[in-house]
Coordinates of C-alpha atoms and ligand atoms in Angstrom, one line a residue:
M1 CA -17.3 41.1 -159.2
S2 CA -20.0 43.1 -157.6
A3 CA -21.3 46.7 -157.6
L4 CA -19.6 49.3 -155.5
R5 CA -23.0 50.1 -154.0
T6 CA -23.3 46.4 -152.8
D7 CA -19.8 46.2 -151.5
L8 CA -20.0 49.5 -149.7
G9 CA -23.3 48.5 -148.2
E10 CA -21.7 45.4 -146.8
A11 CA -18.8 47.5 -145.4
V12 CA -21.2 49.8 -143.7
A13 CA -23.3 46.9 -142.4
A14 CA -20.1 45.3 -141.0
A15 CA -19.2 48.6 -139.2
F16 CA -22.7 48.7 -137.6
A17 CA -22.4 45.1 -136.6
A18 CA -19.1 45.9 -134.9
E19 CA -20.9 48.5 -132.9
G20 CA -23.1 45.7 -131.6
V21 CA -26.4 46.5 -133.4
D22 CA -28.4 44.2 -135.7
A23 CA -27.1 45.3 -139.1
S24 CA -29.1 42.8 -141.2
T25 CA -31.1 45.5 -143.0
V26 CA -28.2 48.0 -143.5
R27 CA -27.7 49.1 -147.1
V28 CA -26.4 52.2 -148.8
T29 CA -28.4 54.1 -151.4
A30 CA -27.4 56.7 -154.0
S31 CA -26.9 60.0 -152.2
D32 CA -29.8 62.5 -152.1
R33 CA -27.1 65.2 -152.4
P34 CA -24.9 64.1 -155.3
D35 CA -23.0 67.4 -154.9
L36 CA -21.9 66.3 -151.4
A37 CA -21.6 62.6 -151.6
D38 CA -22.0 59.5 -153.8
F39 CA -23.8 57.1 -151.4
Q40 CA -25.5 57.5 -148.0
S41 CA -26.7 55.3 -145.2
N42 CA -29.6 56.4 -143.0
A43 CA -29.4 53.3 -140.8
A44 CA -28.2 55.0 -137.7
L45 CA -31.5 56.8 -137.2
A46 CA -33.6 53.6 -137.1
L47 CA -31.0 51.5 -135.3
A48 CA -30.3 54.1 -132.6
K49 CA -34.0 54.2 -131.8
I50 CA -34.0 50.4 -131.2
T51 CA -30.9 50.5 -129.0
K52 CA -31.9 53.8 -127.4
A53 CA -28.6 55.3 -128.5
N54 CA -28.0 58.8 -129.8
P55 CA -28.2 58.5 -133.7
R56 CA -25.5 61.0 -134.4
E57 CA -23.1 59.4 -132.0
L58 CA -23.8 55.9 -133.4
A59 CA -23.3 57.3 -136.9
G60 CA -20.0 58.9 -135.8
R61 CA -18.7 55.7 -134.4
V62 CA -19.6 53.8 -137.6
A63 CA -18.0 56.5 -139.7
A64 CA -14.8 56.2 -137.6
R65 CA -14.7 52.5 -138.4
L66 CA -15.0 53.2 -142.1
E67 CA -12.2 55.8 -142.0
G68 CA -9.4 53.6 -143.3
D69 CA -11.4 52.1 -146.2
A70 CA -9.3 52.7 -149.3
R71 CA -12.4 52.8 -151.5
L72 CA -13.6 55.9 -149.7
A73 CA -12.3 59.4 -150.2
A74 CA -14.5 60.8 -147.4
V75 CA -16.9 59.6 -144.7
E76 CA -19.0 62.3 -143.1
V77 CA -21.9 62.4 -140.7
A78 CA -24.6 64.9 -141.6
G79 CA -27.8 66.1 -139.9
P80 CA -29.3 63.9 -137.3
G81 CA -27.1 60.9 -138.2
F82 CA -26.9 60.3 -142.0
I83 CA -23.6 58.8 -143.1
N84 CA -22.4 60.3 -146.3
L85 CA -19.8 58.4 -148.4
K86 CA -17.7 59.8 -151.1
V87 CA -16.0 57.2 -153.2
A88 CA -12.3 57.5 -154.1
D89 CA -11.7 58.2 -157.8
A90 CA -9.5 55.1 -158.1
A91 CA -12.2 52.9 -156.8
L92 CA -14.7 54.4 -159.3
A93 CA -12.2 53.9 -162.1
A94 CA -11.6 50.3 -161.1
R95 CA -15.3 49.6 -161.0
A96 CA -15.8 51.3 -164.4
A97 CA -13.0 49.1 -165.8
E98 CA -14.8 46.0 -164.5
V99 CA -18.0 47.0 -166.3
A100 CA -16.0 47.9 -169.4
G101 CA -14.4 44.4 -169.4
D102 CA -17.7 42.6 -168.8
A103 CA -18.8 41.8 -172.3
E104 CA -21.5 39.5 -171.3
R105 CA -23.3 41.3 -168.5
A106 CA -22.2 44.9 -168.6
G107 CA -21.8 44.9 -164.8
A108 CA -25.0 43.1 -163.7
E109 CA -24.7 39.8 -161.9
A110 CA -26.5 36.5 -162.3
V111 CA -28.7 35.1 -159.5
A112 CA -27.2 32.6 -157.2
G113 CA -30.0 30.1 -157.5
P114 CA -31.5 30.0 -161.0
R115 CA -35.1 28.8 -161.3
R116 CA -37.2 27.2 -163.9
V117 CA -39.7 29.9 -165.1
V118 CA -42.6 29.8 -167.5
I119 CA -43.7 33.2 -168.8
D120 CA -47.2 33.1 -170.1
F121 CA -47.7 36.2 -172.3
A122 CA -49.4 37.7 -175.3
G123 CA -52.2 35.1 -175.3
P124 CA -53.3 35.7 -178.9
N125 CA -56.4 33.9 -180.1
V126 CA -57.0 32.0 -183.3
A127 CA -58.9 34.0 -185.9
K128 CA -59.4 37.1 -183.7
P129 CA -56.9 39.7 -184.9
M130 CA -54.4 40.8 -182.4
H131 CA -55.3 44.1 -180.9
V132 CA -53.9 46.7 -178.5
G133 CA -55.3 44.6 -175.6
H134 CA -52.5 42.1 -176.4
L135 CA -49.9 44.8 -176.9
R136 CA -48.8 45.5 -173.4
S137 CA -48.8 41.8 -172.4
S138 CA -46.6 41.1 -175.4
I139 CA -44.1 43.9 -174.8
I140 CA -43.9 43.4 -171.0
G141 CA -43.7 39.6 -171.3
E142 CA -41.0 39.8 -173.9
S143 CA -39.0 42.1 -171.6
L144 CA -39.5 39.9 -168.6
K145 CA -38.5 36.8 -170.6
R146 CA -35.2 38.5 -171.5
L147 CA -34.7 39.9 -168.0
F148 CA -35.2 36.5 -166.3
R149 CA -32.9 34.8 -168.8
F150 CA -30.3 37.5 -168.3
R151 CA -30.4 36.8 -164.6
G152 CA -29.6 33.2 -165.2
D153 CA -33.0 31.5 -164.9
T154 CA -34.1 28.8 -167.4
V155 CA -37.1 30.5 -169.1
W156 CA -39.8 29.3 -171.4
G157 CA -41.9 32.1 -173.1
D158 CA -45.3 30.5 -173.9
A159 CA -47.8 32.2 -176.2
H160 CA -50.6 30.2 -174.6
F161 CA -52.5 30.2 -177.9
G162 CA -56.3 30.7 -177.6
D163 CA -57.2 27.9 -179.9
W164 CA -60.0 26.0 -178.2
G165 CA -63.0 28.1 -177.5
F166 CA -66.4 28.9 -179.0
Q167 CA -64.8 30.9 -181.8
M168 CA -63.8 27.5 -183.4
G169 CA -67.4 26.4 -183.5
L170 CA -68.4 29.8 -185.0
L171 CA -65.8 29.4 -187.7
I172 CA -66.8 25.8 -188.5
T173 CA -70.4 26.8 -188.8
A174 CA -69.8 29.9 -190.9
L175 CA -67.6 28.0 -193.2
T176 CA -70.1 25.2 -193.5
E177 CA -72.7 27.7 -194.5
E178 CA -70.6 29.0 -197.3
G179 CA -70.3 25.5 -198.5
R180 CA -66.6 25.4 -198.1
A181 CA -66.3 22.8 -195.3
D182 CA -67.9 19.9 -197.2
A183 CA -64.7 17.9 -197.3
Y184 CA -64.5 18.1 -193.5
L185 CA -68.1 17.3 -192.5
A186 CA -67.6 13.5 -192.5
E187 CA -65.6 11.9 -189.7
A188 CA -63.9 9.6 -192.2
G189 CA -60.8 10.9 -193.9
P190 CA -58.6 11.6 -195.6
H191 CA -59.2 15.4 -195.2
P192 CA -57.5 17.8 -197.6
S193 CA -54.1 18.9 -196.4
E194 CA -54.5 22.3 -198.2
S195 CA -56.1 24.9 -196.0
P196 CA -59.6 25.9 -197.2
V197 CA -59.2 29.3 -195.6
T198 CA -56.8 32.2 -195.8
L199 CA -56.1 34.7 -193.1
E200 CA -58.4 37.2 -194.8
D201 CA -61.2 34.6 -194.7
L202 CA -60.7 34.1 -190.9
E203 CA -60.6 37.8 -190.3
R204 CA -63.8 38.2 -192.3
L205 CA -65.6 35.1 -191.0
Y206 CA -65.0 35.5 -187.3
P207 CA -66.4 38.9 -186.6
A208 CA -69.4 38.3 -188.8
A209 CA -70.1 35.0 -187.1
A210 CA -69.6 36.4 -183.6
A211 CA -72.0 39.2 -184.4
R212 CA -74.5 36.8 -185.8
A213 CA -74.4 34.5 -182.9
K214 CA -75.5 37.4 -180.7
E215 CA -78.6 38.0 -182.8
E216 CA -79.6 34.5 -183.9
P217 CA -80.1 31.8 -181.2
E218 CA -80.4 29.2 -183.9
F219 CA -77.0 30.0 -185.3
R220 CA -75.4 30.2 -181.9
D221 CA -76.8 26.8 -181.1
R222 CA -75.3 25.3 -184.2
A223 CA -71.9 26.9 -183.4
R224 CA -72.1 25.5 -179.9
K225 CA -72.8 22.0 -181.1
A226 CA -69.9 22.3 -183.6
T227 CA -67.6 23.4 -180.7
A228 CA -68.8 20.4 -178.6
A229 CA -68.3 18.0 -181.6
L230 CA -64.8 19.4 -182.2
Q231 CA -63.9 19.1 -178.5
A232 CA -65.3 15.5 -178.5
G233 CA -62.8 14.6 -181.2
H234 CA -64.7 14.8 -184.6
T235 CA -61.9 14.0 -186.9
G236 CA -63.2 16.1 -189.8
Y237 CA -63.6 19.1 -187.6
R238 CA -60.2 18.5 -186.1
A239 CA -58.6 18.6 -189.5
L240 CA -60.4 21.8 -190.3
W241 CA -59.4 23.3 -186.9
A242 CA -55.8 22.4 -187.6
H243 CA -55.9 24.6 -190.7
F244 CA -57.4 27.5 -188.7
V245 CA -54.7 27.2 -186.1
A246 CA -51.9 26.9 -188.6
V247 CA -53.1 29.9 -190.8
S248 CA -53.5 32.0 -187.7
R249 CA -50.2 31.1 -186.1
T250 CA -48.2 31.9 -189.3
A251 CA -49.8 35.3 -189.4
L252 CA -49.4 36.0 -185.7
E253 CA -45.7 35.0 -185.8
R254 CA -45.1 37.4 -188.5
E255 CA -46.7 40.2 -186.6
F256 CA -45.0 39.4 -183.4
S257 CA -41.6 39.2 -185.1
A258 CA -42.2 42.7 -186.5
L259 CA -42.4 43.7 -182.9
G260 CA -39.4 41.7 -181.8
V261 CA -41.4 39.3 -179.8
T262 CA -40.7 35.6 -179.9
F263 CA -41.9 32.5 -178.0
D264 CA -40.2 29.2 -177.0
L265 CA -43.6 27.5 -176.9
W266 CA -46.8 27.9 -178.8
N267 CA -48.8 25.6 -176.6
G268 CA -52.5 26.1 -177.1
E269 CA -55.4 25.8 -174.8
S270 CA -56.1 22.7 -176.7
D271 CA -52.9 21.1 -175.5
A272 CA -54.2 21.1 -172.0
D273 CA -57.6 19.7 -173.0
P274 CA -56.6 16.0 -172.8
L275 CA -55.6 16.5 -169.2
I276 CA -59.0 17.8 -168.2
P277 CA -61.1 14.6 -167.7
D278 CA -58.6 13.0 -165.3
M279 CA -58.1 16.3 -163.5
V280 CA -61.9 16.9 -163.1
A281 CA -62.3 13.3 -161.8
D282 CA -59.4 13.8 -159.4
L283 CA -60.9 17.1 -158.1
K284 CA -64.3 15.5 -157.6
A285 CA -62.8 12.4 -155.9
R286 CA -61.0 14.5 -153.4
G287 CA -64.0 16.5 -152.7
L288 CA -62.4 19.7 -153.9
A289 CA -65.0 20.2 -156.6
E290 CA -68.6 20.7 -155.5
F291 CA -71.8 20.2 -157.4
D292 CA -73.7 23.5 -157.3
Q293 CA -76.8 24.4 -159.3
G294 CA -76.0 22.0 -162.1
A295 CA -72.3 23.0 -162.4
W296 CA -69.1 21.8 -160.8
I297 CA -67.2 24.5 -159.0
I298 CA -64.3 25.0 -156.7
R299 CA -64.8 27.4 -153.8
V300 CA -61.8 29.7 -153.3
T301 CA -62.7 32.2 -150.6
E302 CA -60.9 31.7 -147.3
E303 CA -62.6 31.6 -143.9
G304 CA -63.3 35.1 -142.6
E305 CA -62.2 36.8 -145.8
K306 CA -64.1 40.1 -146.5
R307 CA -63.9 40.0 -150.2
E308 CA -66.3 37.6 -151.9
L309 CA -64.3 35.9 -154.7
A310 CA -66.6 33.9 -156.9
P311 CA -65.8 30.1 -157.1
L312 CA -63.9 28.8 -160.0
L313 CA -66.3 27.3 -162.6
L314 CA -64.8 23.9 -163.4
V315 CA -67.6 22.3 -165.5
S316 CA -70.5 24.4 -166.7
S317 CA -74.1 23.2 -166.4
E318 CA -73.9 22.3 -170.1
G319 CA -70.9 20.0 -169.3
S320 CA -68.2 22.2 -170.9
A321 CA -64.8 23.0 -169.5
M322 CA -64.3 26.7 -169.0
Y323 CA -61.4 29.2 -169.3
G324 CA -60.4 28.5 -165.7
T325 CA -60.5 24.8 -166.2
T326 CA -58.1 25.1 -169.1
D327 CA -55.7 27.3 -167.0
L328 CA -55.8 24.8 -164.2
A329 CA -55.0 21.9 -166.5
T330 CA -52.3 24.0 -168.1
I331 CA -50.6 24.2 -164.7
L332 CA -50.6 20.4 -164.5
Q333 CA -49.2 20.3 -168.0
R334 CA -46.4 22.7 -167.2
R335 CA -45.7 20.9 -164.0
R336 CA -45.0 17.8 -166.1
E337 CA -43.3 19.4 -169.0
Q338 CA -41.3 22.2 -167.5
D339 CA -41.3 21.3 -163.8
F340 CA -41.5 25.0 -163.1
D341 CA -40.5 26.9 -160.0
L342 CA -42.5 29.9 -161.1
V343 CA -45.2 30.7 -163.7
L344 CA -45.6 34.4 -164.5
Y345 CA -48.8 35.4 -166.2
C346 CA -48.3 38.6 -168.0
V347 CA -51.9 39.4 -168.6
D348 CA -54.2 42.5 -168.4
A349 CA -55.1 43.5 -164.8
R350 CA -58.8 43.1 -165.7
Q351 CA -58.3 39.3 -165.5
G352 CA -57.1 39.6 -161.9
D353 CA -60.0 37.7 -160.4
H354 CA -59.7 35.0 -162.9
F355 CA -56.1 34.3 -161.9
E356 CA -56.8 34.6 -158.2
Q357 CA -59.5 31.9 -158.6
V358 CA -57.1 29.7 -160.7
F359 CA -54.2 30.1 -158.3
R360 CA -56.2 29.4 -155.2
A361 CA -57.8 26.4 -156.8
A362 CA -54.3 25.1 -157.9
Y363 CA -52.8 25.6 -154.4
K364 CA -55.8 23.9 -152.9
A365 CA -55.4 20.9 -155.2
G366 CA -51.6 20.8 -154.6
Y367 CA -50.8 21.4 -158.3
A368 CA -48.5 24.2 -157.2
V369 CA -47.0 25.5 -154.0
P370 CA -48.1 29.0 -152.9
G371 CA -45.9 31.6 -154.5
Q372 CA -45.2 29.6 -157.6
L373 CA -48.0 31.2 -159.6
E374 CA -48.0 34.9 -160.1
H375 CA -50.1 37.3 -162.1
A376 CA -47.8 40.1 -163.4
A377 CA -50.8 42.3 -164.2
N378 CA -50.6 45.2 -166.6
G379 CA -52.6 48.3 -167.0
T380 CA -54.0 49.3 -170.4
M381 CA -52.9 51.6 -173.2
N382 CA -55.6 54.2 -173.3
G383 CA -56.9 56.7 -175.8
P384 CA -57.2 60.4 -175.0
D385 CA -60.6 59.7 -173.5
G386 CA -58.9 57.5 -170.8
K387 CA -60.5 54.3 -172.1
P388 CA -58.7 51.4 -173.8
F389 CA -57.4 52.7 -177.1
K390 CA -59.7 52.5 -180.1
T391 CA -59.3 53.7 -183.6
R392 CA -61.0 56.8 -184.8
A393 CA -63.7 54.6 -186.3
G394 CA -64.3 53.2 -182.8
G395 CA -62.8 49.8 -183.6
V396 CA -59.9 48.0 -181.9
L397 CA -56.6 48.8 -183.4
K398 CA -54.9 45.9 -185.0
L399 CA -51.3 45.4 -184.1
H400 CA -50.2 45.3 -187.7
D401 CA -51.8 48.7 -188.3
L402 CA -50.2 50.1 -185.1
I403 CA -46.7 49.1 -186.3
T404 CA -47.4 50.6 -189.7
M405 CA -48.6 53.8 -188.2
A406 CA -45.6 54.0 -185.9
T407 CA -43.2 53.3 -188.8
D408 CA -44.8 56.1 -190.9
K409 CA -44.3 58.5 -188.1
A410 CA -40.7 57.3 -187.5
R411 CA -39.9 58.0 -191.2
E412 CA -41.3 61.5 -190.8
R413 CA -39.3 62.1 -187.6
L414 CA -36.1 60.9 -189.2
R415 CA -36.5 63.2 -192.1
E416 CA -37.3 66.2 -189.9
A417 CA -34.1 65.5 -187.9
H418 CA -32.1 64.9 -191.0
L419 CA -31.2 61.5 -189.8
G420 CA -30.5 58.5 -192.0
E421 CA -29.8 60.7 -195.0
D422 CA -26.7 58.8 -196.0
A423 CA -28.5 55.4 -195.8
S424 CA -29.7 53.5 -198.8
A425 CA -33.5 53.2 -199.2
E426 CA -33.4 49.7 -197.7
E427 CA -31.3 50.7 -194.7
F428 CA -33.5 53.7 -194.1
E429 CA -36.5 51.4 -193.9
A430 CA -34.7 49.2 -191.4
I431 CA -33.8 52.2 -189.3
A432 CA -37.4 53.6 -189.4
H433 CA -38.7 50.2 -188.3
K434 CA -36.2 50.1 -185.4
V435 CA -37.2 53.6 -184.4
A436 CA -40.9 52.7 -184.5
V437 CA -40.4 49.6 -182.4
A438 CA -38.2 51.5 -179.9
A439 CA -40.9 54.2 -179.7
L440 CA -43.7 51.8 -179.0
K441 CA -41.8 49.6 -176.6
F442 CA -40.1 52.3 -174.6
A443 CA -43.3 54.3 -174.2
D444 CA -44.9 51.1 -172.8
L445 CA -42.0 49.9 -170.7
S446 CA -41.1 53.3 -169.2
N447 CA -44.5 53.2 -167.4
A448 CA -44.9 51.0 -164.4
R449 CA -46.4 47.7 -165.4
T450 CA -49.7 48.2 -163.5
T451 CA -50.4 51.8 -164.5
S452 CA -52.2 52.7 -167.6
Y453 CA -50.9 55.3 -170.1
V454 CA -52.2 57.4 -172.9
F455 CA -51.3 56.5 -176.5
D456 CA -49.5 59.6 -178.0
L457 CA -47.5 58.6 -181.1
D458 CA -46.2 62.1 -181.6
R459 CA -44.6 62.1 -178.2
F460 CA -43.4 58.4 -178.4
T461 CA -41.6 59.0 -181.6
S462 CA -39.8 62.2 -180.7
F463 CA -36.1 62.3 -180.6
E464 CA -36.2 64.5 -177.6
G465 CA -37.3 63.7 -174.1
K466 CA -37.7 60.3 -172.4
T467 CA -38.4 58.3 -175.5
G468 CA -37.1 55.2 -177.3
P469 CA -35.9 57.2 -180.3
Y470 CA -33.8 59.5 -178.0
L471 CA -32.1 56.5 -176.5
L472 CA -31.4 55.0 -179.9
Y473 CA -30.0 58.3 -181.0
Q474 CA -27.6 58.4 -178.0
A475 CA -26.5 54.9 -178.6
V476 CA -25.9 55.5 -182.3
R477 CA -23.9 58.6 -181.4
I478 CA -21.6 56.6 -179.2
K479 CA -21.2 54.0 -182.0
S480 CA -20.2 56.7 -184.4
L481 CA -17.8 58.2 -181.9
L482 CA -16.1 54.8 -181.5
R483 CA -16.0 54.3 -185.3
K484 CA -14.4 57.7 -185.7
A485 CA -11.8 56.8 -183.0
A486 CA -11.0 53.5 -184.7
D487 CA -10.5 55.3 -188.0
Q488 CA -8.0 57.6 -186.3
G489 CA -6.2 54.7 -184.7
A490 CA -7.2 55.7 -181.2
A491 CA -7.8 52.8 -178.9
P492 CA -9.5 52.5 -175.5
G493 CA -7.0 52.4 -172.6
P494 CA -7.0 52.2 -168.8
I495 CA -9.8 54.1 -167.2
A496 CA -9.1 57.1 -164.9
V497 CA -11.8 59.1 -163.3
A498 CA -11.4 62.7 -162.3
E499 CA -14.0 65.2 -163.8
P500 CA -17.4 65.3 -162.1
A501 CA -19.0 64.1 -165.4
E502 CA -16.7 61.1 -165.5
R503 CA -17.5 60.3 -161.9
D504 CA -21.2 60.6 -162.6
L505 CA -20.9 58.2 -165.6
A506 CA -18.9 55.7 -163.5
L507 CA -21.5 55.8 -160.7
T508 CA -24.3 55.3 -163.3
L509 CA -22.5 52.3 -164.7
D510 CA -22.3 51.0 -161.2
A511 CA -26.1 51.4 -160.7
F512 CA -27.0 49.0 -163.4
E513 CA -26.7 46.0 -161.2
Q514 CA -29.2 47.4 -158.7
A515 CA -31.6 48.4 -161.5
V516 CA -31.5 44.9 -162.9
D517 CA -31.9 43.4 -159.5
D518 CA -35.0 45.6 -158.7
A519 CA -36.6 45.1 -162.1
Y520 CA -36.2 41.3 -161.6
A521 CA -37.5 41.2 -158.1
K522 CA -40.5 43.4 -158.9
R523 CA -41.1 42.1 -162.4
A524 CA -40.7 45.8 -163.4
P525 CA -39.1 46.5 -166.7
H526 CA -39.6 50.2 -166.1
V527 CA -36.7 50.2 -163.7
V528 CA -34.4 49.1 -166.5
A529 CA -36.0 51.7 -168.8
E530 CA -35.3 54.3 -166.2
H531 CA -31.7 53.3 -165.9
A532 CA -31.2 53.3 -169.7
Y533 CA -32.5 56.9 -169.8
R534 CA -30.3 58.0 -166.9
L535 CA -27.3 56.4 -168.5
A536 CA -28.0 58.1 -171.8
Q537 CA -28.3 61.4 -170.0
S538 CA -25.2 60.8 -168.0
F539 CA -23.2 60.0 -171.1
S540 CA -24.6 63.0 -172.9
K541 CA -23.3 65.3 -170.1
F542 CA -20.0 63.5 -170.0
Y543 CA -19.7 63.9 -173.8
A544 CA -20.4 67.6 -173.6
A545 CA -18.0 68.2 -170.6
C546 CA -15.1 65.9 -171.5
P547 CA -13.8 66.0 -175.0
V548 CA -13.1 62.5 -176.1
L549 CA -11.2 62.8 -179.3
A550 CA -9.7 66.2 -178.9
P551 CA -6.0 66.3 -179.5
G552 CA -4.0 66.3 -176.3
H553 CA -3.3 63.7 -173.7
E554 CA -3.3 60.2 -175.1
A555 CA -4.1 58.5 -171.7
T556 CA -7.1 60.8 -171.2
R557 CA -8.4 59.9 -174.7
G558 CA -7.9 56.2 -174.1
S559 CA -9.7 56.4 -170.7
R560 CA -12.6 58.4 -172.2
L561 CA -12.9 56.0 -175.1
A562 CA -13.0 53.0 -172.7
L563 CA -15.7 54.8 -170.7
S564 CA -17.7 55.5 -173.8
A565 CA -17.4 51.9 -174.9
A566 CA -18.6 50.7 -171.5
A567 CA -21.5 53.1 -171.6
L568 CA -22.5 51.9 -175.1
R569 CA -22.3 48.3 -174.0
Q570 CA -24.4 48.8 -171.0
L571 CA -27.0 51.0 -172.9
E572 CA -27.3 48.3 -175.5
T573 CA -27.6 45.6 -172.9
A574 CA -30.4 47.6 -171.1
L575 CA -32.2 48.2 -174.3
D576 CA -31.9 44.6 -175.3
L577 CA -33.6 43.7 -172.0
L578 CA -36.4 45.9 -173.1
G579 CA -36.5 44.2 -176.4
I580 CA -35.2 47.2 -178.3
D581 CA -32.6 46.9 -181.1
V582 CA -30.1 49.6 -181.9
P583 CA -29.2 50.4 -185.5
E584 CA -25.6 50.7 -186.4
R585 CA -26.0 54.3 -187.6
M586 CA -28.8 56.8 -188.2
Ligands
LIG601 N1 -56.3 34.4 -174.8 C1 -56.6 35.2 -173.7 C2 -57.2 36.6 -174.1 O1 -57.2 36.9 -175.2 C3 -55.4 35.6 -172.8 C4 -54.7 34.4 -172.2 C5 -53.9 34.7 -171.0 N2 -53.2 33.6 -170.4 C6 -53.8 32.7 -169.7 N3 -53.1 31.7 -169.2 N4 -55.1 32.7 -169.4 O2 -57.8 37.2 -173.3

């Protein structure tokens, strides 16, 4: 089963090839003039230039070859050589029926050659509360994880937990000062299995210690030494560290799950640490690492390159492994454990240079083949001032507070719109939560990954316009229509397509495959978001123009019910790819 657009593209390409031109790039696209045609091909213009033919004549000959195609109701040449295709109603109906019958994929295909893909996203850190800086990475990464899996790849979503840096030494030192780390100061165990800290402790201790380290060199020094001792394997510190990690992770998992974000792996930066000594030795032995001003570096600029990319810092002059060292070792670890074909790093664009350094170093060292490492960079969510979003008090907004804020707003919006009035208090809460998550995620994912956008909760939560709540509302409306039909004993039947709004809906259903394909190729969830919106609009027009349950012809009712069910399935599938859940009713 494939999309009409794909099949017709192949038919047009074959017709061009029969005219003796190189048709390898020939496709059809949705028509610019939907009032005149469904699809168009502009290929004659470019190809005629190459063969020095007259484009209109070439287009005419190709059109003549397409004449007998039963899928086409009309083939016309327009302007300087555009080929316009109007699809036969029967072909549209057959395609809509295929989509309707495709419970698994709603009309989108799987890739021919599945790959092994690691998606590194969210990147939360122990003890530091998750803030909006991690928001886009989490939302986009979750969506790409679903999209790649939907396409048929084997996918591991990895949180790449920041559990190994200086913040650990800060916490150990701060806790020691409070006299609460006594049981862990000695190497010899056993060390208590009960955590000496709660999440609140960590959230209080870390910012205070970080601020203090900036002011007091002596405190900073102690924290550094504690970090070094931990990393060198001090068993008491290790035991304490394990508590920090566990307490943080439990809290983070709860926050992520409220946002509908999950991971297959929670590998930490610490997990790559044991690989570092051998890796550094190997890089030195092969002359890839150079000793420079007391530190070990890997140079990554190419001969004759204009841009000066700083070298990757492998071992600092104090002898520590750095952020880039860990990322390099993590590539080795993933090579062993997942044997990846691709690693996608869904991380803020501001880390672009870092990844460029890591990737080049990894390619140089042969840890990956060029093309296997990719930074799927994202822009930021900004405040009205155009800078990364801050709370009114000027602090970073915690994810938990963001979700609470959005849910409060969602409740308000539901009440305004008189939605969820029949629901129990518990169901109403669940609906409000889904509306909130849909609002945040759709607002994020409807923007291109690399562009930044302005946080505007009022707009995001509106039931009107291009928003998550609007899409949920449309999906729920179809669900209630289908329930009503079932109550009346009306069943979906064979699809026939005649009215313009039916044709438009069938064409939109056909376009899903292309949207998924584009989104996959460009790591661009916004293309799926765009499709979901277009589908909701197309359904809405269809619903207004074509009464579904009105008394009358039973075959028409069956066909329209089947179209509605197909639209719902595809809309839910698209929303699921965005990580958005639809309530049963609202
Ligand atoms: N923990 C890092 C941060 O908060 C993000 C990690 C991104 N992933 C990576 N492999 N470096 O900035």
